[in-house]
């Protein structure tokens, strides 16, 4: 019975309907129906139902070689490690050449910290299927724990080239290199992965950030633009490209990128950036228009957006409005340790001769015990 059989057909198989001539349905055929129902329940996250169906399979066809691995997958999803190990060990005895069973055992043993058993299982998994990216991933984790950084990186790179979501493995490898202060190697690894067709918005974004850190601004723009194309619902990627274009002295390209960001989502922080560009051109009407749009679209939920809007208001002579924003932020419990915010609030309050707000903000700034804090 092929696993591609639809659920409707499966229902007919396991319903117990008599064959023509009054004969009972073959128990193995009924077992196949329950097996398919169990798989369907598993895929829907209905784990108790899956176990129930697999129990019926066991009653009808206890020798079904698919059953231990199927039960093991359910136990694994339920994070029932001991039960999953027992199931996959049974599966390897029935089908010792199926690499996935060994791969699952390697992962489970690694979770328990039983490295020797994990290595043995993973060796068998990769012998059966050298392209098992899950096994390579687990092996890399073991190697990192054992201080074998380069071996682990190599296995993650191979996994990244084999897996459908390979970019995640490349990013993990880069993060491990960064953790070991090998930033240049991390950048080279991501460039190589990208060049081999391992792509995602997250990888392109990370490349952009690393290009900026390395001073390669033109490359950073290209990476952020690529990321924006890969994730057309994220407005921040076009914004990042625009900010770098401004640093490169390309205001027209920056405006175009900011506009593309706004087309994805109209956000106050982008209008603030456009207003700043208007200020640089001494275009007061443009500043006012963009400020009005910023005020209309700001949500007050994003710290960066609120701070930048407050600074823009202060720069156009609306310091009272700016102080109102900063004071509100400074009083939020989540910002208790934001010393820079409290000090800036106090500075604005001092300029406006608001001693009550100034003293309250200074008290919050100094209460953190941070050395060198200077409050007005």
JSON list of C-alpha atoms in Angstrom, two decimals, residues 205-343:
[
{"chain": "A", "resi": 205, "resn": "UNK", "atom": "CA", "xyz": [20.62, 40.60, 5.96]},
{"chain": "A", "resi": 206, "resn": "UNK", "atom": "CA", "xyz": [23.47, 39.09, 7.98]},
{"chain": "A", "resi": 207, "resn": "UNK", "atom": "CA", "xyz": [25.80, 39.58, 5.03]},
{"chain": "A", "resi": 208, "resn": "UNK", "atom": "CA", "xyz": [24.75, 43.23, 4.87]},
{"chain": "A", "resi": 209, "resn": "UNK", "atom": "CA", "xyz": [25.47, 43.73, 8.57]},
{"chain": "A", "resi": 210, "resn": "UNK", "atom": "CA", "xyz": [28.89, 42.09, 8.24]},
{"chain": "A", "resi": 211, "resn": "UNK", "atom": "CA", "xyz": [29.74, 44.14, 5.15]},
{"chain": "A", "resi": 212, "resn": "UNK", "atom": "CA", "xyz": [28.94, 47.30, 7.12]},
{"chain": "A", "resi": 213, "resn": "UNK", "atom": "CA", "xyz": [31.19, 46.15, 9.97]},
{"chain": "A", "resi": 214, "resn": "UNK", "atom": "CA", "xyz": [33.95, 45.48, 7.45]},
{"chain": "A", "resi": 215, "resn": "UNK", "atom": "CA", "xyz": [33.50, 48.92, 5.83]},
{"chain": "A", "resi": 216, "resn": "UNK", "atom": "CA", "xyz": [32.29, 47.40, 2.53]},
{"chain": "A", "resi": 217, "resn": "UNK", "atom": "CA", "xyz": [29.31, 49.71, 2.14]},
{"chain": "A", "resi": 218, "resn": "UNK", "atom": "CA", "xyz": [28.60, 49.13, -1.56]},
{"chain": "A", "resi": 219, "resn": "UNK", "atom": "CA", "xyz": [28.42, 45.40, -0.92]},
{"chain": "A", "resi": 220, "resn": "UNK", "atom": "CA", "xyz": [26.19, 46.06, 2.07]},
{"chain": "A", "resi": 221, "resn": "UNK", "atom": "CA", "xyz": [23.66, 47.89, -0.08]},
{"chain": "A", "resi": 222, "resn": "UNK", "atom": "CA", "xyz": [23.57, 44.98, -2.51]},
{"chain": "A", "resi": 223, "resn": "UNK", "atom": "CA", "xyz": [23.02, 42.52, 0.31]},
{"chain": "A", "resi": 224, "resn": "UNK", "atom": "CA", "xyz": [20.19, 44.53, 1.87]},
{"chain": "A", "resi": 225, "resn": "UNK", "atom": "CA", "xyz": [18.50, 44.99, -1.51]},
{"chain": "A", "resi": 226, "resn": "UNK", "atom": "CA", "xyz": [18.78, 41.22, -2.10]},
{"chain": "A", "resi": 227, "resn": "UNK", "atom": "CA", "xyz": [17.26, 40.60, 1.35]},
{"chain": "A", "resi": 228, "resn": "UNK", "atom": "CA", "xyz": [14.39, 42.97, 0.56]},
{"chain": "A", "resi": 229, "resn": "UNK", "atom": "CA", "xyz": [13.67, 40.99, -2.59]},
{"chain": "A", "resi": 230, "resn": "UNK", "atom": "CA", "xyz": [13.74, 37.72, -0.67]},
{"chain": "A", "resi": 231, "resn": "UNK", "atom": "CA", "xyz": [11.40, 39.01, 2.05]},
{"chain": "A", "resi": 232, "resn": "UNK", "atom": "CA", "xyz": [9.11, 41.56, 0.40]},
{"chain": "A", "resi": 233, "resn": "UNK", "atom": "CA", "xyz": [7.04, 41.96, 3.58]},
{"chain": "A", "resi": 234, "resn": "UNK", "atom": "CA", "xyz": [9.89, 43.34, 5.71]},
{"chain": "A", "resi": 235, "resn": "UNK", "atom": "CA", "xyz": [10.08, 47.16, 5.38]},
{"chain": "A", "resi": 236, "resn": "UNK", "atom": "CA", "xyz": [13.28, 47.47, 7.43]},
{"chain": "A", "resi": 237, "resn": "UNK", "atom": "CA", "xyz": [15.45, 45.94, 4.71]},
{"chain": "A", "resi": 238, "resn": "UNK", "atom": "CA", "xyz": [14.86, 48.78, 2.24]},
{"chain": "A", "resi": 239, "resn": "UNK", "atom": "CA", "xyz": [15.39, 51.19, 5.13]},
{"chain": "A", "resi": 240, "resn": "UNK", "atom": "CA", "xyz": [18.80, 49.66, 5.85]},
{"chain": "A", "resi": 241, "resn": "UNK", "atom": "CA", "xyz": [19.76, 49.96, 2.19]},
{"chain": "A", "resi": 242, "resn": "UNK", "atom": "CA", "xyz": [18.69, 53.61, 2.19]},
{"chain": "A", "resi": 243, "resn": "UNK", "atom": "CA", "xyz": [20.74, 54.45, 5.28]},
{"chain": "A", "resi": 244, "resn": "UNK", "atom": "CA", "xyz": [23.89, 53.04, 3.67]},
{"chain": "A", "resi": 245, "resn": "UNK", "atom": "CA", "xyz": [23.15, 54.83, 0.41]},
{"chain": "A", "resi": 246, "resn": "UNK", "atom": "CA", "xyz": [23.04, 58.08, 2.38]},
{"chain": "A", "resi": 247, "resn": "UNK", "atom": "CA", "xyz": [26.46, 57.32, 3.86]},
{"chain": "A", "resi": 248, "resn": "UNK", "atom": "CA", "xyz": [27.72, 56.71, 0.35]},
{"chain": "A", "resi": 249, "resn": "UNK", "atom": "CA", "xyz": [26.50, 60.15, -0.73]},
{"chain": "A", "resi": 250, "resn": "UNK", "atom": "CA", "xyz": [23.71, 58.83, -2.94]},
{"chain": "A", "resi": 251, "resn": "UNK", "atom": "CA", "xyz": [20.63, 60.76, -1.73]},
{"chain": "A", "resi": 252, "resn": "UNK", "atom": "CA", "xyz": [18.47, 60.05, -4.77]},
{"chain": "A", "resi": 253, "resn": "UNK", "atom": "CA", "xyz": [18.99, 56.31, -4.42]},
{"chain": "A", "resi": 254, "resn": "UNK", "atom": "CA", "xyz": [18.35, 56.60, -0.69]},
{"chain": "A", "resi": 255, "resn": "UNK", "atom": "CA", "xyz": [15.03, 58.37, -1.26]},
{"chain": "A", "resi": 256, "resn": "UNK", "atom": "CA", "xyz": [14.00, 55.66, -3.72]},
{"chain": "A", "resi": 257, "resn": "UNK", "atom": "CA", "xyz": [14.83, 52.97, -1.16]},
{"chain": "A", "resi": 258, "resn": "UNK", "atom": "CA", "xyz": [12.98, 54.82, 1.62]},
{"chain": "A", "resi": 259, "resn": "UNK", "atom": "CA", "xyz": [9.95, 55.05, -0.65]},
{"chain": "A", "resi": 260, "resn": "UNK", "atom": "CA", "xyz": [10.11, 51.31, -1.30]},
{"chain": "A", "resi": 261, "resn": "UNK", "atom": "CA", "xyz": [10.18, 50.76, 2.46]},
{"chain": "A", "resi": 262, "resn": "UNK", "atom": "CA", "xyz": [7.08, 52.94, 2.83]},
{"chain": "A", "resi": 263, "resn": "UNK", "atom": "CA", "xyz": [5.37, 50.97, 0.07]},
{"chain": "A", "resi": 264, "resn": "UNK", "atom": "CA", "xyz": [5.78, 47.85, 2.20]},
{"chain": "A", "resi": 265, "resn": "UNK", "atom": "CA", "xyz": [4.61, 49.60, 5.38]},
{"chain": "A", "resi": 266, "resn": "UNK", "atom": "CA", "xyz": [4.04, 53.26, 6.15]},
{"chain": "A", "resi": 267, "resn": "UNK", "atom": "CA", "xyz": [6.17, 53.88, 9.26]},
{"chain": "A", "resi": 268, "resn": "UNK", "atom": "CA", "xyz": [7.03, 56.99, 11.18]},
{"chain": "A", "resi": 269, "resn": "UNK", "atom": "CA", "xyz": [10.74, 56.21, 11.45]},
{"chain": "A", "resi": 270, "resn": "UNK", "atom": "CA", "xyz": [11.13, 56.38, 7.68]},
{"chain": "A", "resi": 271, "resn": "UNK", "atom": "CA", "xyz": [9.33, 59.72, 7.50]},
{"chain": "A", "resi": 272, "resn": "UNK", "atom": "CA", "xyz": [11.71, 60.98, 10.19]},
{"chain": "A", "resi": 273, "resn": "UNK", "atom": "CA", "xyz": [14.65, 59.93, 8.02]},
{"chain": "A", "resi": 274, "resn": "UNK", "atom": "CA", "xyz": [13.13, 61.71, 5.02]},
{"chain": "A", "resi": 275, "resn": "UNK", "atom": "CA", "xyz": [12.55, 64.79, 7.16]},
{"chain": "A", "resi": 276, "resn": "UNK", "atom": "CA", "xyz": [16.23, 64.77, 8.09]},
{"chain": "A", "resi": 277, "resn": "UNK", "atom": "CA", "xyz": [17.09, 64.75, 4.40]},
{"chain": "A", "resi": 278, "resn": "UNK", "atom": "CA", "xyz": [14.78, 67.72, 3.92]},
{"chain": "A", "resi": 279, "resn": "UNK", "atom": "CA", "xyz": [16.58, 69.53, 6.74]},
{"chain": "A", "resi": 280, "resn": "UNK", "atom": "CA", "xyz": [19.91, 68.94, 5.02]},
{"chain": "A", "resi": 281, "resn": "UNK", "atom": "CA", "xyz": [18.47, 70.69, 1.95]},
{"chain": "A", "resi": 282, "resn": "UNK", "atom": "CA", "xyz": [16.98, 73.46, 4.14]},
{"chain": "A", "resi": 283, "resn": "UNK", "atom": "CA", "xyz": [13.55, 72.67, 2.71]},
{"chain": "A", "resi": 284, "resn": "UNK", "atom": "CA", "xyz": [11.25, 73.70, 5.59]},
{"chain": "A", "resi": 285, "resn": "UNK", "atom": "CA", "xyz": [8.03, 72.81, 3.79]},
{"chain": "A", "resi": 286, "resn": "UNK", "atom": "CA", "xyz": [9.35, 69.32, 3.12]},
{"chain": "A", "resi": 287, "resn": "UNK", "atom": "CA", "xyz": [10.41, 68.96, 6.77]},
{"chain": "A", "resi": 288, "resn": "UNK", "atom": "CA", "xyz": [6.94, 69.93, 7.96]},
{"chain": "A", "resi": 289, "resn": "UNK", "atom": "CA", "xyz": [5.23, 67.55, 5.55]},
{"chain": "A", "resi": 290, "resn": "UNK", "atom": "CA", "xyz": [7.37, 64.59, 6.56]},
{"chain": "A", "resi": 291, "resn": "UNK", "atom": "CA", "xyz": [7.09, 65.43, 10.26]},
{"chain": "A", "resi": 292, "resn": "UNK", "atom": "CA", "xyz": [3.31, 65.46, 9.98]},
{"chain": "A", "resi": 293, "resn": "UNK", "atom": "CA", "xyz": [3.42, 62.05, 8.29]},
{"chain": "A", "resi": 294, "resn": "UNK", "atom": "CA", "xyz": [5.77, 60.76, 10.97]},
{"chain": "A", "resi": 295, "resn": "UNK", "atom": "CA", "xyz": [3.41, 61.88, 13.73]},
{"chain": "A", "resi": 296, "resn": "UNK", "atom": "CA", "xyz": [0.45, 60.34, 11.92]},
{"chain": "A", "resi": 297, "resn": "UNK", "atom": "CA", "xyz": [2.08, 56.94, 11.40]},
{"chain": "A", "resi": 298, "resn": "UNK", "atom": "CA", "xyz": [4.17, 56.48, 14.55]},
{"chain": "A", "resi": 299, "resn": "UNK", "atom": "CA", "xyz": [2.75, 53.87, 16.88]},
{"chain": "A", "resi": 300, "resn": "UNK", "atom": "CA", "xyz": [4.73, 54.65, 20.04]},
{"chain": "A", "resi": 301, "resn": "UNK", "atom": "CA", "xyz": [5.50, 50.93, 20.31]},
{"chain": "A", "resi": 302, "resn": "UNK", "atom": "CA", "xyz": [9.00, 51.04, 18.85]},
{"chain": "A", "resi": 303, "resn": "UNK", "atom": "CA", "xyz": [11.72, 52.63, 20.98]},
{"chain": "A", "resi": 304, "resn": "UNK", "atom": "CA", "xyz": [13.94, 53.72, 18.10]},
{"chain": "A", "resi": 305, "resn": "UNK", "atom": "CA", "xyz": [11.06, 55.30, 16.23]},
{"chain": "A", "resi": 306, "resn": "UNK", "atom": "CA", "xyz": [9.87, 57.26, 19.29]},
{"chain": "A", "resi": 307, "resn": "UNK", "atom": "CA", "xyz": [13.35, 58.53, 20.14]},
{"chain": "A", "resi": 308, "resn": "UNK", "atom": "CA", "xyz": [14.10, 59.63, 16.60]},
{"chain": "A", "resi": 309, "resn": "UNK", "atom": "CA", "xyz": [10.73, 61.35, 16.35]},
{"chain": "A", "resi": 310, "resn": "UNK", "atom": "CA", "xyz": [11.42, 63.12, 19.63]},
{"chain": "A", "resi": 311, "resn": "UNK", "atom": "CA", "xyz": [14.81, 64.34, 18.42]},
{"chain": "A", "resi": 312, "resn": "UNK", "atom": "CA", "xyz": [13.24, 65.60, 15.19]},
{"chain": "A", "resi": 313, "resn": "UNK", "atom": "CA", "xyz": [10.62, 67.51, 17.15]},
{"chain": "A", "resi": 314, "resn": "UNK", "atom": "CA", "xyz": [13.35, 69.07, 19.29]},
{"chain": "A", "resi": 315, "resn": "UNK", "atom": "CA", "xyz": [15.32, 70.06, 16.21]},
{"chain": "A", "resi": 316, "resn": "UNK", "atom": "CA", "xyz": [12.39, 72.01, 14.74]},
{"chain": "A", "resi": 317, "resn": "UNK", "atom": "CA", "xyz": [11.70, 73.96, 17.94]},
{"chain": "A", "resi": 318, "resn": "UNK", "atom": "CA", "xyz": [8.98, 71.71, 19.35]},
{"chain": "A", "resi": 319, "resn": "UNK", "atom": "CA", "xyz": [10.91, 70.81, 22.50]},
{"chain": "A", "resi": 320, "resn": "UNK", "atom": "CA", "xyz": [7.82, 70.57, 24.70]},
{"chain": "A", "resi": 321, "resn": "UNK", "atom": "CA", "xyz": [6.39, 67.91, 22.42]},
{"chain": "A", "resi": 322, "resn": "UNK", "atom": "CA", "xyz": [9.76, 66.19, 22.34]},
{"chain": "A", "resi": 323, "resn": "UNK", "atom": "CA", "xyz": [9.98, 66.20, 26.13]},
{"chain": "A", "resi": 324, "resn": "UNK", "atom": "CA", "xyz": [6.50, 64.71, 26.40]},
{"chain": "A", "resi": 325, "resn": "UNK", "atom": "CA", "xyz": [7.64, 61.77, 24.27]},
{"chain": "A", "resi": 326, "resn": "UNK", "atom": "CA", "xyz": [10.91, 61.28, 26.15]},
{"chain": "A", "resi": 327, "resn": "UNK", "atom": "CA", "xyz": [9.24, 61.61, 29.57]},
{"chain": "A", "resi": 328, "resn": "UNK", "atom": "CA", "xyz": [6.64, 59.01, 28.66]},
{"chain": "A", "resi": 329, "resn": "UNK", "atom": "CA", "xyz": [9.35, 56.61, 27.50]},
{"chain": "A", "resi": 330, "resn": "UNK", "atom": "CA", "xyz": [11.58, 57.28, 30.49]},
{"chain": "A", "resi": 331, "resn": "UNK", "atom": "CA", "xyz": [8.75, 56.42, 32.89]},
{"chain": "A", "resi": 332, "resn": "UNK", "atom": "CA", "xyz": [8.09, 53.03, 31.32]},
{"chain": "A", "resi": 333, "resn": "UNK", "atom": "CA", "xyz": [9.17, 50.12, 33.53]},
{"chain": "A", "resi": 334, "resn": "UNK", "atom": "CA", "xyz": [10.81, 48.38, 30.55]},
{"chain": "A", "resi": 335, "resn": "UNK", "atom": "CA", "xyz": [13.17, 51.37, 30.17]},
{"chain": "A", "resi": 336, "resn": "UNK", "atom": "CA", "xyz": [14.26, 51.37, 33.81]},
{"chain": "A", "resi": 337, "resn": "UNK", "atom": "CA", "xyz": [17.89, 50.55, 32.91]},
{"chain": "A", "resi": 338, "resn": "UNK", "atom": "CA", "xyz": [18.06, 52.81, 29.85]},
{"chain": "A", "resi": 339, "resn": "UNK", "atom": "CA", "xyz": [20.43, 55.39, 31.36]},
{"chain": "A", "resi": 340, "resn": "UNK", "atom": "CA", "xyz": [20.98, 57.20, 28.07]},
{"chain": "A", "resi": 341, "resn": "UNK", "atom": "CA", "xyz": [17.25, 57.77, 27.69]},
{"chain": "A", "resi": 342, "resn": "UNK", "atom": "CA", "xyz": [16.88, 59.10, 31.25]},
{"chain": "A", "resi": 343, "resn": "UNK", "atom": "CA", "xyz": [19.82, 61.49, 30.82]}
]
